[in-house]
Each structure stands twice: as structure tokens, then as C-alpha cells.
PDB file of C-alpha atoms in Angstrom:
ATOM      1  CA  MET Q  48     -16.099  -5.792 -15.521  1.00 39.00           C
ATOM      2  CA  ASN Q  49     -18.415  -4.416 -12.851  1.00 45.00           C
ATOM      3  CA  LEU Q  50     -16.578  -3.796  -9.601  1.00 42.00           C
ATOM      4  CA  PRO Q  51     -18.019  -5.255  -6.392  1.00 47.00           C
ATOM      5  CA  THR Q  52     -20.010  -2.759  -4.363  1.00 53.00           C
ATOM      6  CA  GLU Q  53     -19.325  -4.020  -0.839  1.00 87.00           C
ATOM      7  CA  TRP Q  54     -17.076  -2.096   1.507  1.00 93.00           C
ATOM      8  CA  ALA Q  55     -13.492  -3.286   1.885  1.00 96.00           C
ATOM      9  CA  VAL Q  56     -12.737  -0.977   4.819  1.00 96.00           C
ATOM     10  CA  GLN Q  57     -15.207   0.545   7.259  1.00 95.00           C
ATOM     11  CA  ALA Q  58     -13.606   2.362  10.172  1.00 95.00           C
ATOM     12  CA  GLN Q  59     -15.051   4.695  12.763  1.00 95.00           C
ATOM     13  CA  GLY Q  60     -13.069   6.665  15.292  1.00 96.00           C
ATOM     14  CA  LEU Q  61      -9.822   4.724  14.990  1.00 96.00           C
ATOM     15  CA  ARG Q  62      -7.251   5.716  17.574  1.00 96.00           C
ATOM     16  CA  CYS Q  63      -3.699   4.335  17.629  1.00 96.00           C
ATOM     17  CA  ALA Q  64      -0.775   5.275  19.841  1.00 94.00           C
ATOM     18  CA  LEU Q  65       2.931   4.486  19.692  1.00 90.00           C
ATOM     19  CA  GLY Q  66       5.182   4.927  22.705  1.00 87.00           C
ATOM     20  CA  GLY Q  67       2.571   7.040  24.445  1.00 87.00           C
ATOM     21  CA  ARG Q  68       2.151   9.332  21.421  1.00 91.00           C
ATOM     22  CA  THR Q  69      -1.191   9.406  19.642  1.00 94.00           C
ATOM     23  CA  VAL Q  70      -0.561   8.763  15.941  1.00 95.00           C
ATOM     24  CA  LEU Q  71      -4.128   8.377  14.675  1.00 96.00           C
ATOM     25  CA  GLU Q  72      -7.085  10.015  16.406  1.00 95.00           C
ATOM     26  CA  GLY Q  73     -10.733   9.601  15.435  1.00 93.00           C
ATOM     27  CA  LEU Q  74     -10.003   8.351  11.910  1.00 96.00           C
ATOM     28  CA  ASP Q  75     -13.050   7.444   9.808  1.00 96.00           C
ATOM     29  CA  LEU Q  76     -12.657   5.486   6.568  1.00 96.00           C
ATOM     30  CA  HIS Q  77     -15.050   4.003   4.036  1.00 96.00           C
ATOM     31  CA  ILE Q  78     -13.299   2.334   1.097  1.00 97.00           C
ATOM     32  CA  ARG Q  79     -15.167   0.239  -1.446  1.00 96.00           C
ATOM     33  CA  ALA Q  80     -13.852  -3.088  -2.661  1.00 96.00           C
ATOM     34  CA  GLY Q  81     -11.866  -2.861  -5.884  1.00 96.00           C
ATOM     35  CA  GLN Q  82     -10.474   0.617  -5.285  1.00 97.00           C
ATOM     36  CA  PHE Q  83      -6.860   1.760  -5.498  1.00 98.00           C
ATOM     37  CA  VAL Q  84      -6.168   4.200  -2.660  1.00 98.00           C
ATOM     38  CA  GLY Q  85      -2.958   6.202  -2.313  1.00 98.00           C
ATOM     39  CA  VAL Q  86      -2.032   6.984   1.306  1.00 98.00           C
ATOM     40  CA  PHE Q  87       0.077  10.089   1.861  1.00 96.00           C
ATOM     41  CA  GLY Q  88       1.484  12.060   4.757  1.00 92.00           C
ATOM     42  CA  ALA Q  89       4.719  13.265   6.283  1.00 87.00           C
ATOM     43  CA  ASN Q  90       7.068  11.058   8.291  1.00 87.00           C
ATOM     44  CA  GLY Q  91       5.256  10.028  11.452  1.00 88.00           C
ATOM     45  CA  ALA Q  92       1.807  10.898  10.093  1.00 92.00           C
ATOM     46  CA  GLY Q  93       0.656   7.315  10.627  1.00 95.00           C
ATOM     47  CA  LYS Q  94       0.810   5.677   7.205  1.00 96.00           C
ATOM     48  CA  THR Q  95       2.585   2.521   8.356  1.00 95.00           C
ATOM     49  CA  THR Q  96       0.632   2.525  11.621  1.00 96.00           C
ATOM     50  CA  LEU Q  97      -2.642   2.491   9.680  1.00 97.00           C
ATOM     51  CA  LEU Q  98      -1.598  -0.462   7.525  1.00 96.00           C
ATOM     52  CA  ARG Q  99      -0.437  -2.396  10.573  1.00 95.00           C
ATOM     53  CA  ALA Q 100      -3.720  -1.619  12.350  1.00 95.00           C
ATOM     54  CA  LEU Q 101      -5.668  -3.015   9.409  1.00 95.00           C
ATOM     55  CA  LEU Q 102      -3.588  -6.195   9.717  1.00 93.00           C
ATOM     56  CA  GLY Q 103      -4.092  -6.460  13.460  1.00 91.00           C
ATOM     57  CA  LEU Q 104      -0.364  -5.935  14.089  1.00 92.00           C
ATOM     58  CA  GLN Q 105      -0.965  -2.558  15.727  1.00 93.00           C
ATOM     59  CA  PRO Q 106      -3.580  -2.601  18.527  1.00 92.00           C
ATOM     60  CA  LEU Q 107      -6.381  -0.058  18.449  1.00 94.00           C
ATOM     61  CA  GLU Q 108      -6.812   2.182  21.455  1.00 94.00           C
ATOM     62  CA  SER Q 109     -10.420   2.737  20.442  1.00 95.00           C
ATOM     63  CA  GLY Q 110     -12.723   2.736  17.450  1.00 95.00           C
ATOM     64  CA  ARG Q 111     -14.576   0.217  15.342  1.00 94.00           C
ATOM     65  CA  LEU Q 112     -13.103  -1.595  12.351  1.00 95.00           C
ATOM     66  CA  ARG Q 113     -14.743  -3.791   9.742  1.00 94.00           C
ATOM     67  CA  LEU Q 114     -12.701  -5.340   6.906  1.00 95.00           C
ATOM     68  CA  LEU Q 115     -14.027  -7.215   3.876  1.00 94.00           C
ATOM     69  CA  GLY Q 116     -17.405  -7.547   5.564  1.00 91.00           C
ATOM     70  CA  GLN Q 117     -16.022  -8.979   8.827  1.00 91.00           C
ATOM     71  CA  GLU Q 118     -15.673  -7.345  12.216  1.00 89.00           C
ATOM     72  CA  GLY Q 119     -12.237  -6.412  13.472  1.00 82.00           C
ATOM     73  CA  VAL Q 120      -9.252  -8.129  11.892  1.00 79.00           C
ATOM     74  CA  SER Q 121     -10.850 -11.563  11.480  1.00 84.00           C
ATOM     75  CA  ALA Q 122     -10.376 -11.174   7.700  1.00 88.00           C
ATOM     76  CA  ARG Q 123      -6.601 -10.894   8.114  1.00 89.00           C
ATOM     77  CA  ALA Q 124      -5.985 -14.103   6.149  1.00 89.00           C
ATOM     78  CA  ARG Q 125      -7.480 -12.386   3.089  1.00 93.00           C
ATOM     79  CA  ILE Q 126      -5.133  -9.404   3.296  1.00 95.00           C
ATOM     80  CA  GLY Q 127      -1.681  -9.355   1.689  1.00 95.00           C
ATOM     81  CA  TYR Q 128       1.002  -7.068   3.109  1.00 95.00           C
ATOM     82  CA  VAL Q 129       4.351  -5.848   1.790  1.00 96.00           C
ATOM     83  CA  SER Q 130       6.311  -3.923   4.400  1.00 93.00           C
ATOM     84  CA  GLN Q 131       9.083  -1.406   3.825  1.00 89.00           C
ATOM     85  CA  ARG Q 132      11.689  -3.804   5.151  1.00 82.00           C
ATOM     86  CA  ASP Q 133      12.868  -6.752   3.098  1.00 76.00           C
ATOM     87  CA  PRO Q 134      11.800 -10.098   4.603  1.00 70.00           C
ATOM     88  CA  VAL Q 135      14.208 -12.964   5.140  1.00 64.00           C
ATOM     89  CA  GLY Q 136      15.424 -14.295   1.799  1.00 65.00           C
ATOM     90  CA  ALA Q 137      14.601 -11.174  -0.218  1.00 70.00           C
ATOM     91  CA  ASP Q 138      18.258 -10.621  -1.120  1.00 72.00           C
ATOM     92  CA  SER Q 139      19.523 -14.216  -0.913  1.00 78.00           C
ATOM     93  CA  PHE Q 140      20.350 -16.860  -3.528  1.00 85.00           C
ATOM     94  CA  LEU Q 141      16.862 -18.331  -2.934  1.00 91.00           C
ATOM     95  CA  ARG Q 142      15.008 -18.828  -6.210  1.00 95.00           C
ATOM     96  CA  VAL Q 143      12.114 -16.474  -6.885  1.00 96.00           C
ATOM     97  CA  ARG Q 144       9.704 -19.414  -7.003  1.00 96.00           C
ATOM     98  CA  SER Q 145      10.847 -20.684  -3.606  1.00 93.00           C
ATOM     99  CA  PHE Q 146      10.766 -17.188  -2.104  1.00 93.00           C
ATOM    100  CA  VAL Q 147       7.129 -16.735  -3.140  1.00 94.00           C
ATOM    101  CA  ALA Q 148       6.247 -20.237  -1.931  1.00 93.00           C
ATOM    102  CA  THR Q 149       7.467 -19.565   1.620  1.00 90.00           C
ATOM    103  CA  ALA Q 150       4.368 -17.443   2.264  1.00 90.00           C
ATOM    104  CA  TRP Q 151       1.814 -19.999   1.047  1.00 89.00           C
ATOM    105  CA  GLN Q 152      -0.507 -20.713   3.997  1.00 82.00           C
ATOM    106  CA  GLY Q 153       2.366 -19.663   6.204  1.00 65.00           C
ATOM    107  CA  GLU Q 154       4.184 -22.919   5.467  1.00 40.00           C
ATOM    108  CA  ARG Q 155       6.961 -24.230   3.251  1.00 40.00           C
ATOM    109  CA  TRP Q 156       7.155 -27.082   0.775  1.00 38.00           C
ATOM    110  CA  GLY Q 157       7.064 -30.719   1.804  1.00 39.00           C
ATOM    111  CA  LEU Q 158       3.542 -31.145   3.205  1.00 41.00           C
ATOM    112  CA  GLY Q 159       2.543 -34.012   0.935  1.00 40.00           C
ATOM    113  CA  LEU Q 160       1.786 -34.317  -2.753  1.00 41.00           C
ATOM    114  CA  GLY Q 161      -1.585 -32.587  -2.649  1.00 51.00           C
ATOM    115  CA  GLY Q 162      -0.262 -29.630  -0.647  1.00 78.00           C
ATOM    116  CA  ALA Q 163       2.760 -29.289  -2.905  1.00 85.00           C
ATOM    117  CA  GLN Q 164       0.585 -29.257  -6.025  1.00 87.00           C
ATOM    118  CA  GLN Q 165      -1.732 -26.609  -4.588  1.00 91.00           C
ATOM    119  CA  CYS Q 166       1.260 -24.534  -3.534  1.00 91.00           C
ATOM    120  CA  ALA Q 167       2.826 -24.792  -6.999  1.00 93.00           C
ATOM    121  CA  GLN Q 168      -0.411 -23.661  -8.637  1.00 94.00           C
ATOM    122  CA  ALA Q 169      -0.721 -20.739  -6.220  1.00 95.00           C
ATOM    123  CA  VAL Q 170       2.885 -19.695  -6.850  1.00 96.00           C
ATOM    124  CA  ASP Q 171       2.410 -19.850 -10.627  1.00 97.00           C
ATOM    125  CA  ALA Q 172      -0.712 -17.673 -10.370  1.00 96.00           C
ATOM    126  CA  ALA Q 173       1.035 -15.114  -8.168  1.00 97.00           C
ATOM    127  CA  LEU Q 174       4.061 -14.936 -10.469  1.00 97.00           C
ATOM    128  CA  LYS Q 175       1.788 -14.538 -13.492  1.00 96.00           C
ATOM    129  CA  ALA Q 176      -0.099 -11.705 -11.801  1.00 96.00           C
ATOM    130  CA  MET Q 177       3.190  -9.848 -11.315  1.00 96.00           C
ATOM    131  CA  GLU Q 178       4.582 -10.791 -14.751  1.00 95.00           C
ATOM    132  CA  MET Q 179       7.416 -12.704 -13.066  1.00 95.00           C
ATOM    133  CA  GLY Q 180       6.990 -16.130 -14.699  1.00 95.00           C
ATOM    134  CA  SER Q 181      10.155 -15.814 -16.777  1.00 96.00           C
ATOM    135  CA  LEU Q 182      12.165 -15.016 -13.644  1.00 96.00           C
ATOM    136  CA  ALA Q 183      10.826 -17.870 -11.503  1.00 97.00           C
ATOM    137  CA  GLU Q 184      14.097 -19.810 -11.444  1.00 96.00           C
ATOM    138  CA  ARG Q 185      16.357 -16.825 -10.967  1.00 95.00           C
ATOM    139  CA  GLY Q 186      17.959 -16.149  -7.579  1.00 95.00           C
ATOM    140  CA  MET Q 187      16.542 -13.270  -5.561  1.00 94.00           C
ATOM    141  CA  ASP Q 188      20.031 -11.794  -5.309  1.00 92.00           C
ATOM    142  CA  ALA Q 189      20.187 -11.550  -9.121  1.00 94.00           C
ATOM    143  CA  LEU Q 190      17.091  -9.360  -9.447  1.00 94.00           C
ATOM    144  CA  SER Q 191      16.960  -5.635 -10.004  1.00 94.00           C
ATOM    145  CA  GLY Q 192      15.277  -3.469  -7.382  1.00 93.00           C
ATOM    146  CA  GLY Q 193      12.041  -3.333  -9.336  1.00 95.00           C
ATOM    147  CA  GLN Q 194      12.039  -7.071  -9.981  1.00 95.00           C
ATOM    148  CA  ARG Q 195      12.659  -7.798  -6.311  1.00 94.00           C
ATOM    149  CA  GLN Q 196       9.766  -5.587  -5.300  1.00 95.00           C
ATOM    150  CA  ARG Q 197       7.482  -7.386  -7.758  1.00 96.00           C
ATOM    151  CA  ALA Q 198       8.609 -10.715  -6.283  1.00 96.00           C
ATOM    152  CA  ARG Q 199       7.717  -9.428  -2.824  1.00 95.00           C
ATOM    153  CA  ILE Q 200       4.249  -8.450  -4.027  1.00 97.00           C
ATOM    154  CA  ALA Q 201       3.859 -11.868  -5.667  1.00 97.00           C
ATOM    155  CA  GLN Q 202       4.659 -13.404  -2.289  1.00 95.00           C
ATOM    156  CA  ALA Q 203       1.831 -11.351  -0.758  1.00 95.00           C
ATOM    157  CA  LEU Q 204      -0.517 -12.587  -3.503  1.00 96.00           C
ATOM    158  CA  VAL Q 205       0.291 -16.298  -3.198  1.00 95.00           C
ATOM    159  CA  ASN Q 206      -2.666 -16.784  -0.845  1.00 94.00           C
ATOM    160  CA  PRO Q 207      -6.245 -15.932  -1.944  1.00 93.00           C
ATOM    161  CA  VAL Q 208      -6.215 -12.339  -0.700  1.00 95.00           C
ATOM    162  CA  ARG Q 209      -8.817  -9.692  -1.496  1.00 96.00           C
ATOM    163  CA  MET Q 210      -6.905  -6.683  -0.165  1.00 97.00           C
ATOM    164  CA  LEU Q 211      -3.291  -5.682  -0.732  1.00 98.00           C
ATOM    165  CA  LEU Q 212      -1.438  -3.281   1.575  1.00 98.00           C
ATOM    166  CA  LEU Q 213       1.793  -1.907   0.093  1.00 98.00           C
ATOM    167  CA  ASP Q 214       4.042   0.216   2.310  1.00 97.00           C
ATOM    168  CA  GLU Q 215       6.262   2.519   0.229  1.00 96.00           C
ATOM    169  CA  PRO Q 216       6.748  -0.032  -2.594  1.00 96.00           C
ATOM    170  CA  LEU Q 217       8.086   2.624  -4.971  1.00 96.00           C
ATOM    171  CA  SER Q 218      10.967   3.800  -2.781  1.00 93.00           C
ATOM    172  CA  ASN Q 219      14.370   3.818  -4.468  1.00 91.00           C
ATOM    173  CA  LEU Q 220      12.965   2.572  -7.794  1.00 95.00           C
ATOM    174  CA  ASP Q 221      13.446   4.254 -11.147  1.00 95.00           C
ATOM    175  CA  PRO Q 222      10.353   5.727 -12.851  1.00 95.00           C
ATOM    176  CA  GLN Q 223       9.960   2.771 -15.228  1.00 96.00           C
ATOM    177  CA  ALA Q 224       9.986   0.242 -12.373  1.00 96.00           C
ATOM    178  CA  GLN Q 225       7.555   2.417 -10.421  1.00 97.00           C
ATOM    179  CA  GLN Q 226       5.117   2.560 -13.317  1.00 97.00           C
ATOM    180  CA  ARG Q 227       5.235  -1.198 -13.824  1.00 96.00           C
ATOM    181  CA  ILE Q 228       4.227  -1.781 -10.206  1.00 97.00           C
ATOM    182  CA  LEU Q 229       1.529   0.877 -10.385  1.00 98.00           C
ATOM    183  CA  GLN Q 230       0.083  -0.547 -13.603  1.00 97.00           C
ATOM    184  CA  THR Q 231      -0.021  -4.012 -12.072  1.00 96.00           C
ATOM    185  CA  ALA Q 232      -1.752  -2.707  -8.943  1.00 97.00           C
ATOM    186  CA  ARG Q 233      -4.316  -0.933 -11.119  1.00 97.00           C
ATOM    187  CA  ARG Q 234      -4.914  -4.131 -13.084  1.00 97.00           C
ATOM    188  CA  LEU Q 235      -5.478  -6.138  -9.885  1.00 97.00           C
ATOM    189  CA  CYS Q 236      -8.176  -3.658  -8.901  1.00 97.00           C
ATOM    190  CA  THR Q 237      -9.838  -3.487 -12.302  1.00 96.00           C
ATOM    191  CA  GLU Q 238      -9.689  -7.140 -13.331  1.00 95.00           C
ATOM    192  CA  GLN Q 239      -9.871  -8.943  -9.988  1.00 94.00           C
ATOM    193  CA  GLY Q 240     -11.774  -6.459  -7.861  1.00 95.00           C
ATOM    194  CA  MET Q 241      -8.909  -6.370  -5.365  1.00 97.00           C
ATOM    195  CA  THR Q 242      -8.575  -3.411  -3.008  1.00 98.00           C
ATOM    196  CA  VAL Q 243      -5.109  -1.827  -2.902  1.00 98.00           C
ATOM    197  CA  LEU Q 244      -3.821   0.649  -0.317  1.00 98.00           C
ATOM    198  CA  MET Q 245      -0.379   2.022  -1.174  1.00 98.00           C
ATOM    199  CA  THR Q 246       1.605   4.458   0.937  1.00 97.00           C
ATOM    200  CA  ALA Q 247       3.926   6.885  -0.825  1.00 95.00           C
ATOM    201  CA  HIS Q 248       5.664  10.216  -0.345  1.00 89.00           C
ATOM    202  CA  ASP Q 249       5.210  11.562  -3.856  1.00 93.00           C
ATOM    203  CA  ILE Q 250       1.660  11.717  -5.137  1.00 95.00           C
ATOM    204  CA  ASN Q 251       2.587  12.351  -8.765  1.00 96.00           C
ATOM    205  CA  PRO Q 252       3.451   8.800  -9.950  1.00 96.00           C
ATOM    206  CA  LEU Q 253       0.106   7.565  -8.600  1.00 97.00           C
ATOM    207  CA  LEU Q 254      -2.092  10.217 -10.214  1.00 95.00           C
ATOM    208  CA  PRO Q 255      -3.061   8.222 -13.346  1.00 94.00           C
ATOM    209  CA  HIS Q 256      -3.780   5.046 -11.400  1.00 97.00           C
ATOM    210  CA  MET Q 257      -5.524   5.599  -8.072  1.00 97.00           C
ATOM    211  CA  ASP Q 258      -9.230   6.035  -7.407  1.00 97.00           C
ATOM    212  CA  GLN Q 259      -8.944   7.858  -4.102  1.00 97.00           C
ATOM    213  CA  VAL Q 260      -6.438   9.700  -1.956  1.00 97.00           C
ATOM    214  CA  LEU Q 261      -6.074   9.420   1.813  1.00 98.00           C
ATOM    215  CA  TYR Q 262      -4.080  12.229   3.393  1.00 96.00           C
ATOM    216  CA  LEU Q 263      -2.952  11.862   7.013  1.00 96.00           C
ATOM    217  CA  ALA Q 264      -1.828  14.754   9.192  1.00 93.00           C
ATOM    218  CA  GLY Q 265      -2.003  15.529  12.899  1.00 90.00           C
ATOM    219  CA  GLY Q 266      -3.681  12.228  13.665  1.00 91.00           C
ATOM    220  CA  ARG Q 267      -6.531  12.981  11.299  1.00 93.00           C
ATOM    221  CA  GLY Q 268      -7.238  11.944   7.739  1.00 95.00           C
ATOM    222  CA  ARG Q 269      -9.145  13.060   4.689  1.00 96.00           C
ATOM    223  CA  LEU Q 270     -10.296  10.562   2.046  1.00 97.00           C
ATOM    224  CA  GLY Q 271     -11.698  11.308  -1.395  1.00 97.00           C
ATOM    225  CA  THR Q 272     -10.822  11.801  -5.036  1.00 96.00           C
ATOM    226  CA  VAL Q 273      -7.750  13.825  -5.971  1.00 95.00           C
ATOM    227  CA  ASP Q 274      -9.915  16.853  -6.781  1.00 94.00           C
ATOM    228  CA  GLU Q 275     -11.808  16.537  -3.491  1.00 96.00           C
ATOM    229  CA  VAL Q 276      -8.734  16.204  -1.277  1.00 95.00           C
ATOM    230  CA  VAL Q 277      -5.767  17.786  -3.041  1.00 94.00           C
ATOM    231  CA  ASN Q 278      -6.874  21.392  -2.986  1.00 93.00           C
ATOM    232  CA  ALA Q 279      -5.938  24.359  -0.839  1.00 94.00           C
ATOM    233  CA  PRO Q 280      -9.084  24.533   1.355  1.00 94.00           C
ATOM    234  CA  ALA Q 281      -9.160  20.796   2.120  1.00 94.00           C
ATOM    235  CA  LEU Q 282      -5.458  20.507   2.921  1.00 92.00           C
ATOM    236  CA  SER Q 283      -5.477  23.743   4.907  1.00 92.00           C
ATOM    237  CA  ALA Q 284      -8.256  22.365   7.109  1.00 92.00           C
ATOM    238  CA  LEU Q 285      -6.390  19.068   7.533  1.00 91.00           C
ATOM    239  CA  TYR Q 286      -3.001  20.595   8.387  1.00 88.00           C
ATOM    240  CA  GLY Q 287      -4.343  23.527  10.368  1.00 88.00           C
ATOM    241  CA  LEU Q 288      -2.297  26.051   8.358  1.00 88.00           C
ATOM    242  CA  PRO Q 289      -2.754  27.722   4.977  1.00 92.00           C
ATOM    243  CA  MET Q 290      -1.701  25.334   2.210  1.00 91.00           C
ATOM    244  CA  ALA Q 291      -1.277  25.926  -1.512  1.00 93.00           C
ATOM    245  CA  VAL Q 292      -1.598  23.448  -4.385  1.00 93.00           C
ATOM    246  CA  ALA Q 293      -0.104  24.172  -7.799  1.00 92.00           C
ATOM    247  CA  ARG Q 294      -0.477  22.152 -11.002  1.00 90.00           C
ATOM    248  CA  GLU Q 295       2.177  22.404 -13.669  1.00 89.00           C
ATOM    249  CA  GLY Q 296       2.902  20.084 -16.566  1.00 87.00           C
ATOM    250  CA  GLY Q 297       0.631  17.392 -15.150  1.00 86.00           C
ATOM    251  CA  TYR Q 298       2.361  17.457 -11.751  1.00 91.00           C
ATOM    252  CA  LEU Q 299       1.042  18.548  -8.374  1.00 92.00           C
ATOM    253  CA  PHE Q 300       3.103  20.683  -5.999  1.00 91.00           C
ATOM    254  CA  ILE Q 301       1.891  21.059  -2.432  1.00 90.00           C
ATOM    255  CA  HIS Q 302       3.342  23.553   0.040  1.00 85.00           C
ATOM    256  CA  PRO Q 303       2.337  25.948   2.816  1.00 87.00           C
ATOM    257  CA  ALA Q 304       0.910  29.145   1.380  1.00 85.00           C
ATOM    258  CA  GLY Q 305       3.620  31.261   3.027  1.00 72.00           C
ATOM    259  CA  GLY Q 306       6.410  29.215   1.503  1.00 60.00           C
ATOM    260  CA  PHE Q 307       7.679  27.896   4.864  1.00 51.00           C
ATOM    261  CA  MET Q 308       7.867  24.096   4.993  1.00 49.00           C
ATOM    262  CA  PRO Q 309       7.288  22.747   8.530  1.00 46.00           C
ATOM    263  CA  GLU Q 310       8.139  19.106   9.133  1.00 46.00           C
ATOM    264  CA  GLU Q 311       4.520  17.987   9.373  1.00 45.00           C
ATOM    265  CA  ALA Q 312       3.824  19.218   5.834  1.00 46.00           C
ATOM    266  CA  ALA Q 313       7.075  18.219   4.160  1.00 45.00           C
ATOM    267  CA  HIS Q 314       6.063  15.571   1.640  1.00 50.00           C
ATOM    268  CA  CYS Q 315       4.235  14.771  -1.558  1.00 54.00           C
ATOM    269  CA  GLY Q 316       5.032  16.587  -4.732  1.00 58.00           C
ATOM    270  CA  HIS Q 317       7.692  18.957  -3.422  1.00 43.00           C
ATOM    271  CA  ASP Q 318      10.915  19.793  -5.113  1.00 38.00           C
ATOM    272  CA  HIS Q 319      12.883  18.288  -2.234  1.00 32.00           C
ATOM    273  CA  GLY Q 320      12.690  14.561  -1.434  1.00 35.00           C
ATOM    274  CA  HIS Q 321      12.429  12.762   1.890  1.00 35.00           C
ATOM    275  CA  ALA Q 322      13.363   9.290   2.949  1.00 35.00           C
ATOM    276  CA  GLY Q 323      10.610   6.722   3.384  1.00 36.00           C
ATOM    277  CA  GLU Q 324       8.692   6.533   6.647  1.00 38.00           C
ATOM    278  CA  GLY Q 325      10.193   4.064   9.061  1.00 42.00           C
ATOM    279  CA  GLU Q 326       8.399   0.959  10.263  1.00 39.00           C
ATOM    280  CA  GLY Q 327       5.886   1.640  12.975  1.00 41.00           C
ATOM    281  CA  ALA Q 328       5.680   5.354  12.223  1.00 44.00           C
TER     282      ALA Q 328
END
């Protein structure tokens, strides 16, 4: 299948601030439709802030943004979002089918026969996309962590979205559950031409799946292929300190060249783990 060639994200000079602190400054992005982009950076680097800005939930201080061919955030209805925090009902006895249905057109069941039929069809399609059809009648509280995360993504897909924003969807999941989500995200890009932006702390699970990498540091960002971005010169320029990148056994290890690990560089492919970035950071 030939991927669409239009731009999914066009951003120039994006600036966002939280609590008087500039989080993103002069960020430029050009992401084509149908691409899978991994978004990386330390805690507070702006990963969640960027996703929320694309949704219109985080106001821009300055800059120009164009999404799915439309100015600003007018295309918001065509963007699905899965936040780090579980929404209401994610750990309740609510059936998976009903949980997914709550997001359809922002409304619940009971809007007439025609609306109910359309909703049911949309829910079935979303569950199929996430390989959750066999779990449709199970309670959300009976799901494993990986299954619950797939149900949350199905909820984001229940409307006809063309872009999917996933904020740390792999956190606290075992490698098998992580790979299932990553393979599904890759399939959505390849088969449906959907654009996926996924934030993560560890770059390694995403290496076989993503088309591009976006690294955020110091309010700035660098976007490109893994080879273009994840190398010592590129990361050194982004962080403003000498960085080293090592490859061993198919894994990437990123660290300051001197061995000292300052907070702003502590992430992605290191031997020590870090908790997921909090909402709004």
C-alpha cells in the first residue's frame, strides 16, 4: 500500500510554557501522514506538553501549527489520544465494549436506533483493530495491564481518527505486551495510513517499528531517522554537552561522554530506569 504523502504535522516555532517555565521553545516539526514517530526526552523535556499542544489542550505561546492539512487544532476531532492516566472506568467492572463506546462522538449509548447501530459498528471496528474482539464482554477490572492498555487505545480509535497520540503506553508492561502494542501501532500506520506519535523513555523497544525519532531537550527538538538523530554529534548539539551512543547486541545506550548523568540527559536506553513523565510535563 502506498502511504499518503500529505503532512500530518507542520509546526514552526512552537513555544509552550508551564507555570512560567518555558518547556518548548522554537520547535519545528514536519511529519508525513502514515509515519510512526517515537518521542523521547527526560522528565520535563516536554513530551506530554507537545502531545497536549497538538490536541489544543495546552495553549501555544507562539508559533504556527497545521495538523492533517488544517490550521491550528481544528482537526482535533480526527486525533485520538491516550494519556498516561487511566480515564474513568478503566479499572472498573464496566465491560470492554461499553468502555470503548463511551468515547464514541463524545456520547454514550441510548441516542436512538440509528445512533446505537453506528456506535456498535464503530466499537466492533476499534476492538478488531486492537485484536480485542474476544475480550469485548469481559470487565475492565479483569484485564491484564497490556489488555487494558489495548482497550484504552481502542477507545481512542472508536471515532474516525487519522492521528493517534500515545503518551507512555508501554509503561509498566512486560516485553510481550509492549511488542503487541508496538506491532499494532505499526500496522495502523502501514495498512491504514494513520500517523502515530508515541512517547517513551526507552528507545530500544521501538527500534524495529518506528519511522522517525523526535528527541526533546532544553526546549528544543531534533526529528529524523534513528541514524540521523541517535548519534553522538546530533545529541551533543541538542543537549549542549558531549554525548556518546553505543550499540551492543541490537540495543542502543545513550550517555554523556564523560560518564556523568545529569538529570536532563537521564533517559532512553540507559542501564538505570526512570518513572514515566507526569501529566503536563
